[in-house]
Amino acid sequence: MLKVLVSHNLKVFLVEGESIVQRDFSNITRPDDVICFHDRNGLQGFCTLGDANRWLDLETLNIARAIPSVMIDLDYHGNGHYSFKYNGKFGRANHLGGLDFVSEHRNLWETFKLLDIHVFHAATRVASHRWVLGGSNTVVRLNLRESNFDEVTFGDKKLPMDAFFNSAASTKNPTRFIFFDEWKVHEAFLLNPAIVLVVFGHGAALKQYCECIRSIDLLAEYRGTILIVSNIPEDHLKGLAPEPLRSHIRVIPMQGMDQLDYVGARLTIFNTSILDEYQPILYSDVDIAFDLPIEPFLIKAAKSRRCSAQVESFHQIATSEHTGATLVQADPFSSEGLHGFNGGLLLVPNMADHAHYIRAAYQTLIRYTSQHGRKSIPFYDQSVLNYALYKLDDFDAEPVSAHTQIGGYDHPTDPAHPRGFIHFWNTADKHLAMQAYIDKAEELREPAKS
């Protein structure tokens, strides 16, 4: 039996160097170093989660002793409460933030709970992120200061710790879980967003990137993860970004040789495990300006059940080569009245539910172009996304369409009436149009801030 040791104030114990320290569930960078209670054929002691064969020496509280003193006495006190004794003294979560065996009597500090390993991992996941409650737009966190090993505070709810963490551990989907407050049912959706950009080369795309990332900072007020697929060095891309965003940027190196590479790279990153921990995931072309605080959109997107993009009423997937007609006509399915969408802004709620669909689109792109040539699909990945997501029933125009406008010479837009995103695909000098729009939008917002 291997179980994680948890103190009365909902802390776990880790081996750090030659010391044992207490850590919150939200502050565990190396789970393998977490202290566990271990019962091996009646020999009871402590080890680390990553190495059940190395016992903690109870005399020195050192994990590296060649021949450790191991045997402890375990007592159960009901309600999942345990105490441990070594040489007649109780183990204690002490006031110095460590563990010792000095107490003559058992009180709260000398009382512990033991968590199953999968429940421990679920607890760290819940504690480390924000969550959106279904049925509302309420964003909540686990309040560790107001929680203990019997009752946790999640948002404004006081919940039994065991039942709550077991609910989080029982789901196969780490991005959401159902829990109960007495008889009331709730669903919590992970809010750990990522914005994905693709930038190849030092030409027009890099100029557009500068404006796009500026809008993400100034107008979207976004401070989450930004993943950039690029053949440009990370330092250069970070240097072009506003200072508040630089620590949030991670560059995924990728090489591009032709147009299929440049535009298809947005699907390539979805074919990796890089995005698995995020919800929601928003891919954006760099010719898109973000023009509203993005948090309300991300809250809505985290609860989305399907992928989403901007529908274009002037395209139908059965007849327009812009949005997949080449593939739909070669592999017909029921597509009457289905309007094509622009793949420049693509919402994938999470990978747990949608990886098999978005990766199927990637496979279609690879298979078709390998057979028919790299230029064989008009509008490349956009056509493939329309074909695959519609056919596999993983597309919904909301919420992206409601929040996206087209910008450009034939589509005049007013920064005084932002929706969230504005796509400048219809403009010749895109970065100049983006720059002017962002400047005006920022100017209009300044009076509201002052």
Short mmCIF file of C-alpha atoms in Angstrom, two decimals:
data_model
loop_
_atom_site.label_atom_id
_atom_site.label_comp_id
_atom_site.label_asym_id
_atom_site.label_seq_id
_atom_site.Cartn_x
_atom_site.Cartn_y
_atom_site.Cartn_z
CA MET A 1 0.00 0.00 0.00
CA LEU A 2 1.37 3.42 -1.01
CA LYS A 3 -0.51 6.57 0.02
CA VAL A 4 0.36 10.26 0.20
CA LEU A 5 0.72 11.75 3.67
CA VAL A 6 -1.46 14.86 4.21
CA SER A 7 -1.38 17.17 7.22
CA HIS A 8 -4.35 18.70 9.04
CA ASN A 9 -3.95 22.00 7.12
CA LEU A 10 -3.96 20.24 3.76
CA LYS A 11 -0.24 20.20 3.09
CA VAL A 12 1.94 17.40 1.82
CA PHE A 13 5.58 16.67 2.65
CA LEU A 14 8.45 16.66 0.18
CA VAL A 15 12.09 15.69 0.34
CA GLU A 16 14.16 18.72 -0.62
CA GLY A 17 17.87 18.02 -0.37
CA GLU A 18 18.41 16.71 3.13
CA SER A 19 15.24 18.26 4.55
CA ILE A 20 11.55 17.45 4.64
CA VAL A 21 9.31 20.44 3.91
CA GLN A 22 5.57 21.07 3.82
CA ARG A 23 4.03 22.28 0.56
CA ASP A 24 0.56 23.30 -0.60
CA PHE A 25 -1.11 21.15 -3.25
CA SER A 26 -0.68 24.05 -5.67
CA ASN A 27 3.09 24.26 -5.09
CA ILE A 28 4.41 20.83 -5.98
CA THR A 29 6.95 20.95 -8.79
CA ARG A 30 8.35 17.44 -8.28
CA PRO A 31 5.60 14.95 -7.33
CA ASP A 32 8.17 12.13 -7.21
CA ASP A 33 9.64 13.71 -4.04
CA VAL A 34 6.34 13.65 -2.12
CA ILE A 35 6.41 11.60 1.09
CA CYS A 36 4.13 8.55 1.15
CA PHE A 37 3.16 6.04 3.80
CA HIS A 38 4.21 2.59 2.66
CA ASP A 39 3.08 -0.79 3.99
CA ARG A 40 5.18 -3.54 2.42
CA ASN A 41 4.19 -6.93 3.78
CA GLY A 42 3.69 -5.52 7.26
CA LEU A 43 6.80 -3.30 7.26
CA GLN A 44 5.37 0.19 7.69
CA GLY A 45 7.29 3.37 7.04
CA PHE A 46 7.72 6.31 4.70
CA CYS A 47 9.19 6.56 1.22
CA THR A 48 8.86 8.94 -1.73
CA LEU A 49 6.26 8.66 -4.44
CA GLY A 50 8.96 8.21 -7.07
CA ASP A 51 10.92 5.47 -5.26
CA ALA A 52 9.09 3.03 -3.01
CA ASN A 53 12.34 1.06 -2.50
CA ARG A 54 14.10 3.82 -0.52
CA TRP A 55 12.83 4.18 3.03
CA LEU A 56 12.93 7.39 5.03
CA ASP A 57 15.21 6.97 8.05
CA LEU A 58 13.03 7.94 11.03
CA GLU A 59 16.00 8.62 13.29
CA THR A 60 17.55 11.31 11.06
CA LEU A 61 14.60 11.97 8.70
CA ASN A 62 17.02 11.45 5.81
CA ILE A 63 16.13 9.50 2.69
CA ALA A 64 19.76 8.63 1.85
CA ARG A 65 20.81 6.59 4.89
CA ALA A 66 22.28 3.23 3.86
CA ILE A 67 20.43 1.18 6.49
CA PRO A 68 17.43 3.20 7.62
CA SER A 69 15.39 2.83 10.77
CA VAL A 70 11.94 2.31 9.34
CA MET A 71 9.30 0.72 11.51
CA ILE A 72 6.50 3.00 12.72
CA ASP A 73 3.26 2.33 14.57
CA LEU A 74 0.07 3.34 12.78
CA ASP A 75 -3.13 4.15 14.70
CA TYR A 76 -6.53 4.86 13.16
CA HIS A 77 -8.86 7.34 14.88
CA GLY A 78 -11.91 7.29 12.60
CA ASN A 79 -13.02 9.69 9.84
CA GLY A 80 -9.87 8.88 7.88
CA HIS A 81 -7.61 10.28 10.64
CA TYR A 82 -4.31 8.55 11.43
CA SER A 83 -1.37 9.08 13.76
CA PHE A 84 2.14 7.66 13.54
CA LYS A 85 4.61 6.82 16.30
CA TYR A 86 8.34 6.18 16.31
CA ASN A 87 10.13 5.35 19.57
CA GLY A 88 6.96 6.26 21.44
CA LYS A 89 6.75 9.79 20.01
CA PHE A 90 4.07 11.06 17.64
CA GLY A 91 4.87 12.31 14.15
CA ARG A 92 4.04 16.00 13.81
CA ALA A 93 3.56 18.56 11.03
CA ASN A 94 5.61 21.12 12.91
CA HIS A 95 5.42 24.91 13.02
CA LEU A 96 8.75 25.18 11.15
CA GLY A 97 7.19 23.73 8.02
CA GLY A 98 8.68 20.27 8.37
CA LEU A 99 8.09 16.87 9.97
CA ASP A 100 9.37 15.53 13.28
CA PHE A 101 8.73 12.84 15.89
CA VAL A 102 8.87 14.68 19.24
CA SER A 103 5.30 14.91 20.58
CA GLU A 104 4.18 13.07 23.70
CA HIS A 105 0.50 13.54 22.90
CA ARG A 106 -1.68 13.52 19.79
CA ASN A 107 -3.51 16.70 18.85
CA LEU A 108 -4.36 18.26 15.49
CA TRP A 109 -0.76 18.72 14.34
CA GLU A 110 -0.10 15.04 15.05
CA THR A 111 -3.07 13.87 12.98
CA PHE A 112 -2.89 13.02 9.27
CA LYS A 113 -4.85 11.63 6.37
CA LEU A 114 -3.66 9.29 3.63
CA LEU A 115 -4.63 9.89 0.01
CA ASP A 116 -4.64 7.35 -2.80
CA ILE A 117 -2.12 8.31 -5.47
CA HIS A 118 -4.72 9.07 -8.16
CA VAL A 119 -6.68 11.22 -5.69
CA PHE A 120 -3.50 13.13 -4.81
CA HIS A 121 -2.85 13.90 -8.49
CA ALA A 122 -6.44 15.08 -8.90
CA ALA A 123 -6.12 17.31 -5.84
CA THR A 124 -2.95 18.96 -7.19
CA ARG A 125 -4.69 19.54 -10.52
CA VAL A 126 -7.70 21.18 -8.89
CA ALA A 127 -5.53 23.29 -6.57
CA SER A 128 -3.21 24.51 -9.33
CA HIS A 129 -5.79 26.03 -11.68
CA ARG A 130 -8.86 28.20 -11.99
CA TRP A 131 -12.22 26.59 -12.80
CA VAL A 132 -15.49 27.76 -14.36
CA LEU A 133 -18.70 26.49 -12.80
CA GLY A 134 -21.25 25.17 -15.28
CA GLY A 135 -24.58 26.95 -15.28
CA SER A 136 -22.81 30.25 -14.64
CA ASN A 137 -19.77 32.26 -15.62
CA THR A 138 -18.35 32.08 -12.12
CA VAL A 139 -14.59 31.51 -11.95
CA VAL A 140 -13.42 29.79 -8.75
CA ARG A 141 -10.28 28.45 -7.14
CA LEU A 142 -9.61 26.06 -4.31
CA ASN A 143 -8.98 28.29 -1.29
CA LEU A 144 -6.20 26.41 0.50
CA ARG A 145 -6.03 28.87 3.39
CA GLU A 146 -9.65 28.14 4.27
CA SER A 147 -9.38 24.39 3.67
CA ASN A 148 -8.27 21.46 5.81
CA PHE A 149 -8.13 17.69 5.51
CA ASP A 150 -11.83 17.38 6.38
CA GLU A 151 -13.43 20.30 4.52
CA VAL A 152 -12.31 22.33 1.51
CA THR A 153 -13.42 25.72 0.25
CA PHE A 154 -14.05 25.80 -3.50
CA GLY A 155 -15.26 29.25 -4.51
CA ASP A 156 -17.98 30.01 -1.96
CA LYS A 157 -18.76 26.35 -1.28
CA LYS A 158 -17.69 24.38 1.78
CA LEU A 159 -17.36 20.74 0.75
CA PRO A 160 -16.23 17.46 2.37
CA MET A 161 -12.62 17.02 1.30
CA ASP A 162 -12.73 13.27 0.63
CA ALA A 163 -15.87 13.40 -1.50
CA PHE A 164 -14.71 16.46 -3.44
CA PHE A 165 -11.25 15.14 -4.33
CA ASN A 166 -12.66 11.71 -5.12
CA SER A 167 -15.08 13.37 -7.56
CA ALA A 168 -12.17 15.09 -9.31
CA ALA A 169 -10.25 11.82 -9.40
CA SER A 170 -13.12 9.74 -10.78
CA THR A 171 -13.28 11.48 -14.17
CA LYS A 172 -11.30 10.28 -17.18
CA ASN A 173 -11.27 13.84 -18.52
CA PRO A 174 -8.87 16.07 -16.55
CA THR A 175 -10.44 19.24 -17.96
CA ARG A 176 -13.76 18.93 -16.12
CA PHE A 177 -15.43 17.05 -13.30
CA ILE A 178 -18.81 16.79 -11.60
CA PHE A 179 -19.16 17.23 -7.84
CA PHE A 180 -22.01 17.58 -5.34
CA ASP A 181 -22.82 20.14 -2.68
CA GLU A 182 -25.23 17.98 -0.66
CA TRP A 183 -27.81 17.13 -3.38
CA LYS A 184 -26.88 19.99 -5.70
CA VAL A 185 -24.88 18.90 -8.74
CA HIS A 186 -22.14 21.08 -10.23
CA GLU A 187 -19.70 20.74 -13.11
CA ALA A 188 -16.31 22.46 -12.98
CA PHE A 189 -14.47 23.28 -16.22
CA LEU A 190 -10.73 23.88 -16.24
CA LEU A 191 -9.73 27.46 -17.13
CA ASN A 192 -6.10 27.16 -18.23
CA PRO A 193 -6.04 28.84 -21.65
CA ALA A 194 -3.42 28.86 -24.37
CA ILE A 195 -3.22 31.10 -27.43
CA VAL A 196 -1.37 29.54 -30.37
CA LEU A 197 0.28 31.62 -33.09
CA VAL A 198 2.31 30.59 -36.16
CA VAL A 199 5.07 32.87 -37.47
CA PHE A 200 7.44 31.91 -40.27
CA GLY A 201 10.13 34.15 -41.74
CA HIS A 202 11.02 37.81 -41.30
CA GLY A 203 8.63 39.36 -43.80
CA ALA A 204 5.01 40.45 -43.64
CA ALA A 205 4.04 37.77 -41.14
CA LEU A 206 6.52 39.09 -38.58
CA LYS A 207 5.15 42.63 -38.93
CA GLN A 208 1.64 41.28 -38.40
CA TYR A 209 2.85 39.31 -35.38
CA CYS A 210 4.08 42.55 -33.77
CA GLU A 211 0.61 44.09 -34.06
CA CYS A 212 -1.24 40.91 -33.10
CA ILE A 213 0.82 40.41 -29.93
CA ARG A 214 0.47 44.11 -29.09
CA SER A 215 -3.32 43.77 -29.24
CA ILE A 216 -3.20 40.65 -27.06
CA ASP A 217 -1.45 42.71 -24.42
CA LEU A 218 -3.16 46.11 -24.68
CA LEU A 219 -6.72 45.30 -25.68
CA ALA A 220 -7.24 41.65 -24.73
CA GLU A 221 -5.38 42.11 -21.41
CA TYR A 222 -4.33 38.47 -21.65
CA ARG A 223 -1.74 37.02 -19.27
CA GLY A 224 -1.97 33.30 -19.99
CA THR A 225 0.23 30.95 -22.00
CA ILE A 226 1.16 31.93 -25.56
CA LEU A 227 2.65 29.20 -27.75
CA ILE A 228 4.32 30.32 -30.98
CA VAL A 229 5.19 27.86 -33.74
CA SER A 230 8.09 29.42 -35.62
CA ASN A 231 11.46 29.14 -37.32
CA ILE A 232 12.49 32.41 -35.64
CA PRO A 233 14.62 32.30 -32.44
CA GLU A 234 12.65 32.58 -29.21
CA ASP A 235 14.63 35.56 -27.94
CA HIS A 236 13.79 37.56 -31.05
CA LEU A 237 10.05 36.84 -30.84
CA LYS A 238 9.97 37.66 -27.13
CA GLY A 239 11.88 40.87 -27.77
CA LEU A 240 9.21 42.02 -30.22
CA ALA A 241 6.42 41.29 -27.71
CA PRO A 242 5.24 43.70 -25.00
CA GLU A 243 7.21 43.19 -21.80
CA PRO A 244 4.24 41.91 -19.72
CA LEU A 245 3.80 38.98 -22.11
CA ARG A 246 7.40 37.86 -22.51
CA SER A 247 7.43 35.45 -19.60
CA HIS A 248 4.24 33.82 -20.92
CA ILE A 249 5.63 33.06 -24.39
CA ARG A 250 6.99 29.66 -25.37
CA VAL A 251 8.31 29.09 -28.87
CA ILE A 252 7.89 25.69 -30.55
CA PRO A 253 10.67 25.40 -33.18
CA MET A 254 9.44 24.21 -36.58
CA GLN A 255 10.80 24.50 -40.11
CA GLY A 256 8.76 25.54 -43.15
CA MET A 257 9.76 25.17 -46.79
CA ASP A 258 6.56 25.94 -48.68
CA GLN A 259 3.02 27.28 -48.28
CA LEU A 260 1.70 23.93 -47.07
CA ASP A 261 4.18 24.05 -44.20
CA TYR A 262 3.43 27.67 -43.35
CA VAL A 263 -0.33 27.25 -43.09
CA GLY A 264 -0.46 23.59 -42.08
CA ALA A 265 1.73 24.11 -39.02
CA ARG A 266 -1.34 25.11 -37.01
CA LEU A 267 -2.52 21.50 -37.36
CA THR A 268 0.91 20.05 -36.65
CA ILE A 269 1.04 21.43 -33.11
CA PHE A 270 -2.34 19.83 -32.39
CA ASN A 271 -0.77 16.49 -33.38
CA THR A 272 1.59 16.71 -30.39
CA SER A 273 1.04 16.46 -26.64
CA ILE A 274 2.08 20.10 -26.09
CA LEU A 275 -1.51 21.35 -25.79
CA ASP A 276 -2.87 18.53 -23.64
CA GLU A 277 -2.92 20.50 -20.37
CA TYR A 278 -4.79 23.53 -21.70
CA GLN A 279 -8.46 24.53 -21.88
CA PRO A 280 -9.52 26.39 -23.94
CA ILE A 281 -7.03 26.50 -26.83
CA LEU A 282 -7.32 29.36 -29.29
CA TYR A 283 -5.34 29.30 -32.52
CA SER A 284 -5.06 32.72 -34.18
CA ASP A 285 -3.55 33.87 -37.47
CA VAL A 286 -1.23 36.82 -36.88
CA ASP A 287 -3.36 39.06 -39.13
CA ILE A 288 -5.99 39.11 -36.37
CA ALA A 289 -6.27 41.90 -33.81
CA PHE A 290 -7.77 41.17 -30.39
CA ASP A 291 -9.95 44.14 -29.42
CA LEU A 292 -11.74 43.30 -26.16
CA PRO A 293 -10.66 41.92 -22.77
CA ILE A 294 -10.55 38.20 -23.56
CA GLU A 295 -11.44 36.69 -20.18
CA PRO A 296 -15.26 36.57 -20.75
CA PHE A 297 -14.70 34.84 -24.10
CA LEU A 298 -12.32 32.30 -22.55
CA ILE A 299 -14.85 31.51 -19.82
CA LYS A 300 -17.48 30.80 -22.46
CA ALA A 301 -14.98 28.85 -24.58
CA ALA A 302 -13.94 26.63 -21.67
CA LYS A 303 -17.50 25.28 -21.51
CA SER A 304 -17.84 24.77 -25.28
CA ARG A 305 -18.73 21.28 -26.44
CA ARG A 306 -17.43 21.60 -30.01
CA CYS A 307 -14.67 23.32 -31.95
CA SER A 308 -15.57 26.75 -33.30
CA ALA A 309 -14.49 29.25 -35.96
CA GLN A 310 -15.93 32.19 -37.89
CA VAL A 311 -18.59 31.09 -40.35
CA GLU A 312 -18.57 32.86 -43.72
CA SER A 313 -22.09 33.08 -45.10
CA PHE A 314 -20.74 33.61 -48.63
CA HIS A 315 -19.17 30.12 -48.71
CA GLN A 316 -20.81 26.70 -48.61
CA ILE A 317 -18.58 23.68 -48.09
CA ALA A 318 -20.23 21.66 -50.87
CA THR A 319 -19.49 24.26 -53.55
CA SER A 320 -16.71 26.59 -52.40
CA GLU A 321 -13.12 25.50 -52.81
CA HIS A 322 -12.20 28.04 -50.12
CA THR A 323 -13.84 25.87 -47.48
CA GLY A 324 -13.45 22.25 -48.52
CA ALA A 325 -15.48 21.59 -51.67
CA THR A 326 -12.55 19.67 -53.21
CA LEU A 327 -12.73 17.12 -50.40
CA VAL A 328 -16.49 17.16 -49.85
CA GLN A 329 -17.17 16.46 -53.52
CA ALA A 330 -14.66 13.61 -53.51
CA ASP A 331 -16.17 12.18 -50.32
CA PRO A 332 -19.80 13.37 -50.19
CA PHE A 333 -21.70 13.54 -46.92
CA SER A 334 -24.81 15.40 -45.82
CA SER A 335 -23.68 19.01 -46.15
CA GLU A 336 -26.72 20.84 -47.51
CA GLY A 337 -26.81 24.40 -46.21
CA LEU A 338 -23.54 24.12 -44.30
CA HIS A 339 -21.63 27.38 -44.51
CA GLY A 340 -17.87 27.18 -44.58
CA PHE A 341 -15.73 28.71 -41.87
CA ASN A 342 -12.48 30.63 -41.84
CA GLY A 343 -9.73 28.68 -40.08
CA GLY A 344 -7.80 31.80 -39.09
CA LEU A 345 -9.30 31.82 -35.61
CA LEU A 346 -9.93 28.30 -34.37
CA LEU A 347 -11.22 27.38 -30.92
CA VAL A 348 -10.45 23.86 -29.72
CA PRO A 349 -12.01 23.58 -26.25
CA ASN A 350 -9.52 20.95 -25.07
CA MET A 351 -7.54 17.99 -26.32
CA ALA A 352 -9.16 15.39 -24.06
CA ASP A 353 -12.44 15.64 -25.99
CA HIS A 354 -11.24 16.92 -29.36
CA ALA A 355 -7.77 15.54 -30.08
CA HIS A 356 -9.07 12.63 -32.14
CA TYR A 357 -11.06 15.02 -34.36
CA ILE A 358 -8.42 17.69 -34.87
CA ARG A 359 -5.73 15.04 -35.37
CA ALA A 360 -7.95 13.32 -37.91
CA ALA A 361 -7.88 16.58 -39.87
CA TYR A 362 -4.09 16.56 -39.67
CA GLN A 363 -4.02 12.96 -40.92
CA THR A 364 -6.32 13.87 -43.81
CA LEU A 365 -3.99 16.71 -44.81
CA ILE A 366 -0.94 14.43 -44.71
CA ARG A 367 -2.64 11.56 -46.55
CA TYR A 368 -4.26 13.64 -49.29
CA THR A 369 -1.24 15.80 -50.10
CA SER A 370 1.08 12.78 -50.03
CA GLN A 371 -1.12 11.12 -52.63
CA HIS A 372 -2.11 14.10 -54.79
CA GLY A 373 0.69 16.61 -54.29
CA ARG A 374 1.48 19.39 -51.83
CA LYS A 375 -0.58 21.97 -53.76
CA SER A 376 -3.53 19.70 -54.43
CA ILE A 377 -5.96 21.15 -51.84
CA PRO A 378 -7.14 24.72 -52.42
CA PHE A 379 -6.74 26.72 -49.21
CA TYR A 380 -4.87 23.83 -47.68
CA ASP A 381 -5.66 23.22 -43.98
CA GLN A 382 -8.75 25.47 -43.98
CA SER A 383 -10.40 23.13 -46.48
CA VAL A 384 -9.36 20.10 -44.47
CA LEU A 385 -10.70 21.56 -41.22
CA ASN A 386 -14.07 22.30 -42.81
CA TYR A 387 -14.29 18.80 -44.27
CA ALA A 388 -13.16 16.91 -41.15
CA LEU A 389 -14.86 18.89 -38.39
CA TYR A 390 -18.20 19.09 -40.19
CA LYS A 391 -18.15 15.43 -41.21
CA LEU A 392 -17.15 14.29 -37.71
CA ASP A 393 -19.75 16.60 -36.12
CA ASP A 394 -17.28 18.58 -34.05
CA PHE A 395 -18.06 22.11 -35.22
CA ASP A 396 -20.28 24.86 -33.86
CA ALA A 397 -20.19 28.43 -35.14
CA GLU A 398 -20.56 29.72 -31.58
CA PRO A 399 -18.84 31.25 -29.78
CA VAL A 400 -16.22 32.43 -32.31
CA SER A 401 -18.55 33.78 -35.01
CA ALA A 402 -20.38 36.05 -32.58
CA HIS A 403 -17.12 37.66 -31.51
CA THR A 404 -15.30 38.03 -34.84
CA GLN A 405 -15.40 40.73 -37.52
CA ILE A 406 -13.72 40.99 -40.90
CA GLY A 407 -11.45 43.96 -41.32
CA GLY A 408 -10.12 45.52 -44.48
CA TYR A 409 -10.88 47.83 -47.36
CA ASP A 410 -14.19 46.20 -48.25
CA HIS A 411 -15.24 45.69 -44.62
CA PRO A 412 -14.89 48.98 -42.72
CA THR A 413 -14.94 48.48 -38.99
CA ASP A 414 -15.30 50.86 -36.07
CA PRO A 415 -12.98 50.38 -33.05
CA ALA A 416 -15.74 51.93 -30.96
CA HIS A 417 -17.77 48.74 -31.47
CA PRO A 418 -15.39 45.83 -30.79
CA ARG A 419 -16.56 42.23 -30.62
CA GLY A 420 -13.37 40.50 -29.53
CA PHE A 421 -11.45 39.75 -32.72
CA ILE A 422 -11.02 41.41 -36.08
CA HIS A 423 -9.49 39.48 -38.99
CA PHE A 424 -7.65 41.59 -41.59
CA TRP A 425 -7.46 38.90 -44.28
CA ASN A 426 -9.04 41.24 -46.84
CA THR A 427 -6.35 43.93 -46.57
CA ALA A 428 -3.22 44.51 -48.65
CA ASP A 429 -0.93 46.12 -46.04
CA LYS A 430 -2.30 44.15 -43.14
CA HIS A 431 0.09 45.29 -40.45
CA LEU A 432 -0.59 48.97 -41.21
CA ALA A 433 -4.36 48.45 -41.05
CA MET A 434 -3.95 46.50 -37.83
CA GLN A 435 -1.71 49.19 -36.37
CA ALA A 436 -4.19 51.96 -37.15
CA TYR A 437 -7.11 49.97 -35.73
CA ILE A 438 -5.28 49.04 -32.51
CA ASP A 439 -4.05 52.61 -32.00
CA LYS A 440 -7.58 53.96 -32.39
CA ALA A 441 -9.07 51.29 -30.13
CA GLU A 442 -6.50 52.06 -27.44
CA GLU A 443 -7.18 55.77 -27.78
CA LEU A 444 -10.90 55.19 -27.28
CA ARG A 445 -10.24 53.11 -24.17
CA GLU A 446 -7.94 55.59 -22.47
CA PRO A 447 -10.76 57.91 -21.24
CA ALA A 448 -12.54 54.91 -19.74
CA LYS A 449 -9.39 53.97 -17.80
CA SER A 450 -8.76 57.46 -16.43
#
